[in-house]
XYZ file of C-alpha atoms in Angstrom:
655
model
C 90.610 148.204 89.155
C 89.978 150.101 92.366
C 91.398 148.959 95.684
C 88.160 146.997 96.208
C 86.095 146.430 93.070
C 86.241 146.050 89.290
C 86.026 148.810 86.726
C 83.086 148.901 84.318
C 85.297 147.610 81.501
C 86.584 144.743 83.648
C 82.988 143.922 84.612
C 81.978 143.739 80.959
C 84.867 141.384 80.237
C 83.964 139.224 83.238
C 80.372 138.929 82.007
C 81.583 137.908 78.560
C 83.965 135.314 80.016
C 81.099 133.846 82.038
C 78.898 133.696 78.943
C 81.696 131.849 77.127
C 82.659 129.347 79.824
C 79.098 128.306 80.705
C 77.076 127.104 77.718
C 74.027 129.202 77.002
C 70.840 127.846 78.547
C 67.673 129.406 80.000
C 68.935 129.054 83.561
C 72.245 130.746 82.771
C 70.527 133.998 81.896
C 68.566 133.890 85.136
C 71.718 133.316 87.166
C 74.108 135.719 85.460
C 73.579 138.735 87.704
C 73.883 136.685 90.892
C 76.918 134.752 89.663
C 78.851 137.816 88.544
C 78.072 139.599 91.795
C 79.317 136.534 93.662
C 82.566 136.460 91.649
C 83.194 140.101 92.513
C 82.602 139.407 96.207
C 85.028 136.493 96.087
C 87.687 138.659 94.459
C 87.005 141.392 97.007
C 87.455 138.883 99.867
C 91.038 138.024 98.884
C 93.337 139.377 101.595
C 96.384 140.087 99.475
C 95.919 143.298 97.494
C 98.477 142.097 94.957
C 96.374 139.040 94.118
C 93.266 141.198 93.721
C 95.096 143.555 91.424
C 96.449 140.702 89.333
C 92.918 139.466 88.676
C 91.946 142.961 87.600
C 94.947 143.175 85.284
C 94.049 139.768 83.866
C 90.533 140.939 82.988
C 91.947 144.104 81.442
C 94.371 142.142 79.276
C 91.767 139.604 78.132
C 89.407 142.418 77.341
C 91.921 144.448 75.336
C 91.826 144.808 71.564
C 95.523 144.003 71.199
C 95.294 140.658 73.001
C 92.337 139.525 70.910
C 93.965 140.548 67.646
C 96.487 137.724 68.084
C 93.851 135.046 68.766
C 91.134 136.127 66.312
C 92.716 138.492 63.820
C 90.215 141.148 64.967
C 91.283 144.177 67.026
C 88.139 144.131 69.139
C 87.365 143.971 72.820
C 86.576 140.537 74.189
C 83.024 141.533 75.075
C 82.317 142.621 71.480
C 83.430 139.328 69.888
C 80.912 136.691 68.839
C 80.607 133.503 70.895
C 82.862 131.427 68.647
C 85.642 134.008 68.670
C 85.437 134.398 72.444
C 85.748 130.633 72.856
C 88.844 130.611 70.615
C 90.393 133.352 72.756
C 89.836 131.430 75.984
C 91.117 128.210 74.442
C 94.269 130.064 73.395
C 94.782 131.082 77.015
C 93.969 127.619 78.372
C 96.447 125.904 76.010
C 99.078 128.640 75.904
C 102.777 127.782 76.061
C 103.096 130.644 78.564
C 102.406 129.485 82.122
C 101.153 132.901 83.243
C 98.393 132.796 80.622
C 97.382 129.245 81.571
C 97.264 130.201 85.244
C 95.200 133.285 84.459
C 92.660 131.238 82.555
C 92.426 128.665 85.349
C 91.926 131.371 87.986
C 88.990 132.931 86.122
C 87.503 129.560 85.208
C 87.674 128.420 88.833
C 86.062 131.583 90.229
C 83.280 131.634 87.641
C 82.454 127.919 87.673
C 82.479 127.708 91.471
C 80.172 130.734 91.606
C 77.850 129.214 88.995
C 77.588 125.632 90.282
C 78.214 125.764 94.041
C 75.343 127.947 95.252
C 71.670 127.122 94.824
C 69.314 129.364 92.901
C 66.310 130.951 94.569
C 64.476 127.651 94.992
C 67.369 126.207 97.055
C 68.323 123.852 94.267
C 70.029 124.361 90.911
C 69.203 123.325 87.336
C 72.539 121.493 87.013
C 71.907 119.685 90.305
C 68.481 118.546 89.150
C 69.894 117.397 85.824
C 72.156 114.833 87.525
C 69.927 113.960 90.478
C 72.159 115.695 93.011
C 70.080 116.339 96.142
C 71.969 119.408 97.279
C 72.054 120.209 100.991
C 70.318 117.497 102.986
C 67.685 118.208 105.662
C 69.018 119.014 109.137
C 69.638 115.982 111.361
C 66.719 114.766 113.415
C 68.795 114.524 116.586
C 69.682 117.627 118.561
C 73.362 118.374 117.811
C 75.897 119.008 120.519
C 75.805 122.485 121.939
C 78.419 124.739 120.312
C 81.545 125.473 122.271
C 81.423 128.675 124.268
C 83.674 131.396 122.915
C 84.853 134.416 124.863
C 83.368 137.604 123.347
C 85.856 140.394 122.736
C 84.076 143.717 122.171
C 86.721 146.173 123.376
C 90.473 146.428 123.843
C 91.201 143.481 126.119
C 94.094 141.926 128.032
C 94.071 138.353 129.324
C 96.539 136.410 131.451
C 97.138 132.659 131.435
C 99.838 130.001 131.744
C 99.783 129.012 128.060
C 98.293 130.644 125.003
C 97.624 128.214 122.141
C 97.366 129.664 118.632
C 95.088 127.420 116.553
C 92.403 124.917 117.494
C 92.883 122.146 114.931
C 94.757 118.856 115.087
C 97.742 120.505 116.783
C 96.213 123.303 118.834
C 93.132 121.390 119.912
C 95.157 118.481 121.269
C 97.686 120.790 122.933
C 94.885 122.713 124.655
C 93.251 119.538 125.937
C 96.465 118.017 127.259
C 97.701 121.254 128.834
C 94.390 121.886 130.579
C 94.342 118.326 131.881
C 97.818 119.027 133.292
C 96.448 121.886 135.377
C 97.469 124.772 133.117
C 95.429 127.895 132.568
C 94.946 127.964 128.783
C 93.639 130.482 126.254
C 93.011 129.176 122.709
C 92.989 131.667 119.834
C 91.359 130.571 116.554
C 91.550 132.580 113.338
C 88.321 131.097 111.956
C 84.743 131.164 113.147
C 82.886 128.928 115.567
C 80.662 127.258 112.964
C 78.688 124.664 114.879
C 76.514 121.936 113.356
C 73.407 124.115 113.112
C 75.257 126.609 110.893
C 76.750 123.991 108.565
C 74.467 124.509 105.575
C 76.267 121.972 103.323
C 76.079 124.505 100.491
C 79.541 124.125 98.999
C 80.172 127.772 98.213
C 79.032 128.935 101.634
C 81.028 126.326 103.535
C 84.227 126.887 101.556
C 84.020 130.509 102.625
C 83.125 129.730 106.239
C 85.425 126.810 107.055
C 88.577 127.129 104.928
C 91.624 129.376 104.983
C 91.195 132.326 102.666
C 87.645 131.228 101.919
C 89.033 128.261 99.976
C 90.631 130.619 97.435
C 94.259 130.465 98.586
C 96.759 129.438 95.897
C 100.461 128.869 95.502
C 102.255 131.983 94.256
C 102.216 130.912 90.610
C 98.566 129.893 90.835
C 99.308 126.286 89.892
C 97.785 124.707 93.019
C 94.826 125.623 95.265
C 95.490 125.268 98.991
C 92.667 123.884 101.140
C 93.275 124.177 104.880
C 90.718 124.292 107.650
C 90.181 127.684 109.269
C 87.451 127.354 111.880
C 87.073 126.054 115.403
C 88.510 122.550 115.108
C 90.586 123.512 112.065
C 91.322 120.737 109.626
C 89.748 118.135 111.917
C 86.355 119.737 111.285
C 86.557 119.461 107.499
C 88.873 116.550 106.755
C 87.867 113.156 105.405
C 88.438 111.209 108.675
C 91.340 109.114 107.320
C 93.377 108.275 110.432
C 96.545 106.518 109.342
C 99.449 105.788 111.669
C 102.815 107.107 110.560
C 104.555 104.177 108.792
C 107.508 102.634 110.609
C 109.747 103.304 107.605
C 108.878 107.000 107.709
C 109.512 107.154 111.460
C 112.978 105.721 110.881
C 113.586 108.149 108.018
C 112.529 111.098 110.186
C 114.855 109.995 112.974
C 117.732 109.823 110.510
C 116.979 113.184 108.873
C 116.272 115.046 112.120
C 119.099 113.534 114.132
C 116.579 112.682 116.847
C 115.493 109.369 118.315
C 111.934 110.539 118.901
C 109.830 109.232 116.065
C 110.616 105.538 116.546
C 110.522 105.826 120.334
C 108.069 104.318 122.794
C 107.220 107.848 123.984
C 105.984 108.834 120.535
C 104.161 105.506 120.157
C 102.359 106.246 123.427
C 101.243 109.622 122.048
C 99.768 107.872 119.018
C 97.971 105.370 121.233
C 96.403 108.103 123.376
C 95.230 110.024 120.321
C 93.749 106.928 118.659
C 91.888 106.074 121.837
C 90.446 109.574 122.331
C 89.321 109.775 118.691
C 87.917 106.229 118.575
C 90.032 105.401 115.515
C 89.076 102.132 113.853
C 87.436 100.490 110.867
C 84.019 99.744 112.384
C 82.455 102.444 110.181
C 84.485 101.896 107.004
C 81.824 100.311 104.810
C 82.577 101.149 101.171
C 79.942 102.941 99.161
C 79.833 102.729 95.347
C 82.683 105.229 95.006
C 85.096 103.275 97.228
C 83.895 99.979 95.774
C 85.331 101.090 92.431
C 88.804 101.384 93.937
C 88.456 98.076 95.783
C 87.074 96.132 92.797
C 89.622 97.547 90.375
C 92.575 96.756 92.638
C 91.285 93.265 93.378
C 90.815 92.561 89.673
C 94.423 93.582 89.026
C 95.784 91.718 92.051
C 96.944 95.006 93.576
C 97.065 96.102 97.209
C 93.879 97.531 98.728
C 92.834 97.876 102.364
C 90.437 99.609 104.761
C 91.068 103.142 105.977
C 90.849 103.602 109.750
C 88.579 106.544 110.598
C 88.032 108.823 113.616
C 84.240 108.508 113.777
C 81.533 107.198 116.069
C 78.141 106.030 114.770
C 78.867 107.341 111.277
C 75.798 107.375 109.022
C 77.847 105.938 106.101
C 74.932 106.088 103.646
C 73.640 108.934 101.500
C 73.330 111.168 104.552
C 77.122 111.139 104.633
C 79.558 112.424 102.001
C 79.108 116.112 102.819
C 81.443 116.113 105.805
C 84.203 117.977 104.004
C 81.925 120.866 104.926
C 81.512 119.759 108.526
C 79.671 116.803 110.050
C 76.188 117.891 111.123
C 75.475 114.556 112.804
C 78.317 114.818 115.310
C 79.860 111.539 114.160
C 83.270 112.963 113.253
C 85.540 113.088 116.302
C 87.097 116.443 115.502
C 88.954 118.405 118.177
C 85.814 120.540 118.511
C 84.043 117.414 119.792
C 86.936 115.918 121.764
C 90.044 117.737 122.974
C 88.676 121.285 122.771
C 85.514 120.242 124.604
C 87.746 118.620 127.237
C 89.798 121.809 127.519
C 86.812 124.118 127.937
C 85.273 121.761 130.493
C 88.555 122.121 132.405
C 88.452 125.914 132.387
C 90.212 126.882 129.144
C 88.983 129.957 127.277
C 88.422 130.053 123.503
C 88.445 133.153 121.283
C 87.247 132.777 117.687
C 87.729 135.105 114.668
C 91.087 136.000 116.219
C 94.079 136.763 114.003
C 97.341 136.639 115.941
C 99.498 139.468 114.641
C 102.715 138.549 116.418
C 104.274 136.756 119.339
C 105.685 139.064 122.006
C 109.313 138.334 122.810
C 111.971 140.041 124.888
C 115.557 138.948 125.483
C 115.002 135.549 123.946
C 111.810 134.540 125.699
C 108.095 134.934 125.057
C 105.625 137.053 127.002
C 102.433 136.388 125.089
C 100.794 137.484 121.851
C 99.042 140.464 120.287
C 95.986 139.711 118.189
C 93.059 141.319 116.377
C 89.567 139.976 116.991
C 86.723 140.601 114.531
C 83.363 140.854 116.263
C 80.091 139.682 114.723
C 79.252 143.248 113.710
C 82.522 143.540 111.748
C 84.313 145.794 114.211
C 87.849 144.837 115.236
C 89.395 144.945 118.690
C 92.933 144.548 119.988
C 93.563 141.540 122.229
C 96.741 141.021 124.230
C 97.273 137.684 125.967
C 100.106 137.582 128.505
C 101.640 134.147 129.027
C 105.105 132.682 129.673
C 104.437 129.904 127.161
C 103.076 130.226 123.619
C 102.189 127.153 121.549
C 101.912 127.954 117.841
C 99.723 125.434 116.027
C 98.045 127.305 113.201
C 99.124 125.042 110.353
C 102.118 124.746 108.084
C 101.118 127.862 106.117
C 100.225 130.201 108.980
C 102.690 128.950 111.619
C 105.843 129.992 109.721
C 104.103 133.228 108.711
C 103.452 134.039 112.374
C 107.043 133.211 113.343
C 108.339 135.441 110.557
C 105.989 138.311 111.494
C 107.234 137.961 115.073
C 110.848 138.484 114.064
C 112.067 135.006 115.003
C 115.526 134.845 113.489
C 115.986 131.452 111.865
C 116.574 131.087 108.107
C 114.903 127.649 108.116
C 111.466 129.069 108.932
C 109.157 128.481 105.990
C 111.609 126.273 104.132
C 111.012 122.565 103.592
C 107.298 122.936 102.873
C 105.619 119.800 101.541
C 102.067 119.740 100.202
C 101.119 116.167 99.264
C 99.939 117.385 95.837
C 96.703 115.605 94.990
C 95.031 114.997 91.661
C 92.999 112.181 90.228
C 91.504 110.419 87.296
C 87.813 110.358 86.374
C 86.037 107.243 85.162
C 82.588 107.085 83.557
C 80.411 104.063 84.397
C 77.196 102.672 82.885
C 75.486 102.540 86.291
C 74.846 105.451 88.636
C 77.626 105.963 91.173
C 76.307 109.147 92.818
C 79.833 109.990 94.008
C 78.670 112.689 96.411
C 77.248 110.157 98.900
C 78.594 107.490 101.206
C 81.392 107.466 103.739
C 84.086 110.005 103.013
C 86.972 107.572 102.541
C 87.039 103.858 103.396
C 89.557 102.239 101.012
C 93.104 103.003 99.907
C 95.871 101.358 97.937
C 99.627 101.559 98.418
C 100.383 99.804 95.122
C 102.413 102.811 93.912
C 103.338 104.280 97.300
C 106.973 103.136 97.305
C 108.449 103.807 93.885
C 111.809 104.986 95.254
C 113.053 105.070 98.853
C 109.533 105.332 100.268
C 108.359 108.026 97.830
C 105.423 107.548 95.498
C 101.645 107.989 95.667
C 98.632 106.522 97.460
C 95.298 105.840 95.844
C 92.286 107.160 97.750
C 88.844 108.427 96.801
C 86.938 111.569 97.715
C 83.327 112.717 97.547
C 82.534 114.549 94.316
C 79.970 117.309 94.600
C 80.087 120.242 92.183
C 83.165 122.063 93.491
C 85.518 119.437 92.051
C 84.278 119.607 88.442
C 83.948 123.389 88.751
C 87.519 123.756 89.955
C 89.431 120.796 88.539
C 87.824 119.614 85.315
C 89.718 120.624 82.209
C 87.975 122.965 79.773
C 87.912 122.497 76.010
C 84.800 124.414 75.096
C 81.535 125.207 76.831
C 79.553 122.313 75.376
C 82.046 119.565 76.190
C 82.561 120.978 79.660
C 78.805 121.001 80.316
C 78.483 117.442 79.021
C 81.236 116.283 81.373
C 79.529 117.933 84.352
C 76.183 116.379 83.392
C 77.723 112.884 83.703
C 78.505 113.475 87.383
C 76.106 110.797 88.663
C 77.937 108.170 86.587
C 81.397 109.375 87.604
C 83.937 107.598 89.785
C 87.327 108.906 90.803
C 90.630 107.405 91.805
C 92.500 110.069 93.724
C 96.292 110.225 93.632
C 97.991 111.550 96.770
C 101.691 112.173 96.159
C 104.322 111.900 98.861
C 106.515 114.753 97.652
C 110.240 114.645 98.312
C 111.163 118.104 97.052
C 110.162 121.178 98.984
C 108.598 124.581 98.570
C 108.657 127.583 100.865
C 106.374 129.874 102.892
C 107.259 133.560 102.980
C 105.315 136.664 104.002
C 104.293 139.756 102.091
C 104.983 143.257 103.359
C 101.612 143.149 105.078
C 102.424 139.832 106.723
C 100.229 137.572 104.605
C 101.696 134.131 103.843
C 102.811 133.413 100.276
C 103.550 129.880 99.148
C 106.220 129.106 96.567
C 105.861 125.558 95.292
C 106.215 123.726 92.005
C 106.387 119.996 91.434
C 109.872 118.700 90.711
C 110.687 116.317 87.883
C 111.454 113.625 90.496
C 108.001 113.896 92.068
C 106.215 114.198 88.726
C 107.689 110.872 87.614
C 106.032 109.152 90.585
C 102.750 110.942 90.013
C 102.767 110.022 86.317
C 103.208 106.333 87.091
C 100.396 106.428 89.639
C 98.024 108.217 87.257
C 98.567 105.570 84.648
C 97.933 102.955 87.330
C 94.698 104.753 88.233
C 93.547 104.398 84.624
C 94.029 100.643 84.840
C 92.077 100.500 88.127
C 89.119 102.366 86.649
C 89.069 100.198 83.522
C 89.303 97.010 85.602
C 86.363 98.240 87.685
C 84.208 98.693 84.587
C 84.710 102.298 83.477
C 83.814 102.823 79.830
C 85.898 106.009 79.574
C 88.674 107.653 81.569
C 89.218 111.419 81.686
C 92.293 113.266 82.910
C 92.172 116.515 84.880
C 94.338 118.263 82.316
C 93.556 121.191 80.022
C 92.496 120.144 77.517
C 91.391 116.891 79.163
C 92.344 113.507 77.760
C 89.197 111.462 77.142
C 89.771 107.819 76.193
C 87.310 104.955 75.743
C 88.557 101.783 77.392
C 87.162 99.313 74.832
C 89.976 99.512 72.305
C 92.921 97.115 72.200
C 95.441 99.925 72.580
C 93.431 102.305 74.775
C 96.013 102.311 77.560
C 98.914 103.143 75.255
C 96.815 105.937 73.732
C 96.029 107.260 77.192
C 99.680 107.277 78.252
C 100.741 109.012 75.064
C 98.016 111.640 75.285
C 98.551 112.486 78.969
C 102.303 112.667 78.443
C 101.817 115.067 75.552
C 99.655 117.349 77.701
C 102.186 117.412 80.530
C 101.896 117.278 84.312
C 103.551 120.485 85.527
C 103.125 124.254 85.535
C 99.313 124.523 85.439
C 98.815 121.861 82.758
C 97.075 119.511 85.219
C 94.705 120.296 88.091
C 96.164 119.744 91.545
C 95.089 120.612 95.033
C 96.716 120.335 98.436
C 94.754 119.204 101.475
C 97.886 118.515 103.563
C 100.562 121.088 104.366
C 103.586 120.182 106.481
C 107.322 120.470 107.291
C 107.720 124.275 107.121
C 109.228 124.609 110.635
C 110.958 121.274 110.948
C 111.970 119.534 114.162
C 115.600 118.500 114.437
C 118.716 118.233 116.554
C 120.749 120.776 114.578
C 119.587 124.424 114.818
C 121.392 125.160 111.552
C 118.937 122.891 109.721
C 115.834 122.866 111.945
C 113.459 125.346 113.559
C 112.358 123.485 116.687
C 113.957 121.134 119.171
C 112.697 117.673 120.114
C 110.537 119.311 122.783
C 108.885 121.473 120.130
C 110.531 124.618 121.531
C 111.750 127.054 118.888
C 115.520 127.395 118.835
C 116.606 130.653 120.448
C 113.223 131.624 121.940
C 112.463 130.251 125.372
C 108.813 129.415 125.941
C 107.838 129.411 122.245
C 106.692 126.021 120.940
C 105.403 124.616 117.642
C 102.893 121.764 117.838
C 101.505 121.078 114.378
C 102.433 119.627 110.968
C 105.028 122.370 110.507
C 107.307 120.321 112.743
C 107.398 117.306 110.393
C 110.933 116.704 109.072
C 109.511 115.759 105.622
C 106.163 114.778 104.150
C 104.389 111.976 105.980
C 103.116 110.096 102.928
C 99.834 109.407 104.740
C 96.957 111.683 105.720
C 98.753 113.589 108.490
C 96.049 114.310 111.084
C 96.951 111.565 113.555
C 100.680 112.328 113.296
C 100.022 116.034 113.938
C 97.983 115.098 116.985
C 100.703 112.787 118.270
C 103.278 115.577 117.942
C 100.960 117.959 119.807
C 100.421 115.389 122.558
C 104.192 114.932 122.834
C 104.885 118.682 122.947
C 102.096 119.478 125.423
C 103.097 116.680 127.796
C 106.647 117.938 127.712
C 105.448 121.419 128.690
C 103.407 119.956 131.555
C 106.452 118.039 132.775
C 109.071 120.780 132.427
C 107.396 124.165 132.941
């Protein structure tokens, strides 16, 4: 494999893998050239050269005669095998006892299936979409959307001066910018992602994953066992999240006070920050009407006598019907009260300046205090320009993956940086129903259950739902042959999901490569898996109680059980246990990253003080989920915003 691109042999193997994963049909032949070209572009877009090379090595190994001799008894290249033999080879990788082989299979399957299902064909639809009645991208809204935020163009080497430079524009950075500007500060906001306003939100999954998410939605933990989805655009995670706006539970606030040695989280000051954030974002349950997908969770829990309740949401005049459900790719109607529509708009109205497509290389420090940042801005034409922003205060709020990476690149000397990372690993269970569910439509999330949330000392898992378009089956469905995989995808309109969001106790770590890219080390512990296992089995009971005829796990190979037998539940438990829940045997994803630069009273165990200021570096603050002492156990947006409000108000009062 060259530095950027596949060799001819690797290309031939990739084409054969595609032909094996996706069952042969007339439309597959028409799409093959476009899909394979798209896969190559996705590989080429990966920042870390080591990850690109590993994918090339993977294709070389799969394609080799020696590797296929073991699986088929024939010393032939993968591309020269017949369809049945190729399928046996891929199944041997998918079910291998060697984690590296399982991860390799999942990486290729994810890239190929996303590229096949998540872009339309030439007629702006897709044969698989038509087969299930999926409408694809909806027409643009009738109302004129809000004007996009003005960004400062950088087309040459540039220096700026301000009182505070804020790195990141999401839940942390957006709030910090708004509060600091309201306090009379001169603020410059630097955002790594693009300024993708409503008119550029196409709702094509593949396009929006690339435009709105960190690493184009392709970032993974180091072992490849968990994709990492984090917003990377103006508004950050608040632009793409599912609007769930939970308060931090009182028990967690008390736990954080005890762990951190602070009295902040249970204080009236922190409660006031929450109240201000809730008010500005219009948090409430007025637009929390359950669609068919959320009704499954509600009906199943009610039938079992289990807890279920409404999710408060940060929306105004939400459409709630079939025009909704796509907002994980940005809300084109302007109903989601993201920072782009609230705090950032406030900040720019007050004189703040915003720079998009801006990667902050390092924070400038001298003799224990900050002087600003050095960054690289990518212009629309692809050229890059150096930007230096001079400021006596720097607020780092670029998320729990990129914040510790920036601190490490900047030479901040604290061994706790990057440690303590929690990810709220998320998975789910699929249920098939006689009636159409159309799980892609309706409000993003309106119901949740805490029935399994406190299995031990406040640790366990929440039940929530999520819209299901084609990216979820492409990425997360288990594969046990092309035909069965296609049949599972074709049942999408009759599919419901109970999502399982784990509050993880045990931590991972963020480090940086030689080139400064973040790398995430994280594997589920046995302690956390036990809680997830119990919740998954509970999810099966919810789906059955709501009327599902079958339940399917997101394992490879998937467990598929009909719910009409007397012992179906025992069979399900036995089968899922035999598959396993760790080390790339089950599909997980993380939407929430936190606790990688924890706040605390003891600099030997924490990274930042109660004020948010980094220990040992005057003027350097952290104001995002990195500062959490542990995982929140609830969707963290509102807590991140409350921390940012607290930190920014402290800067206004003290600097």
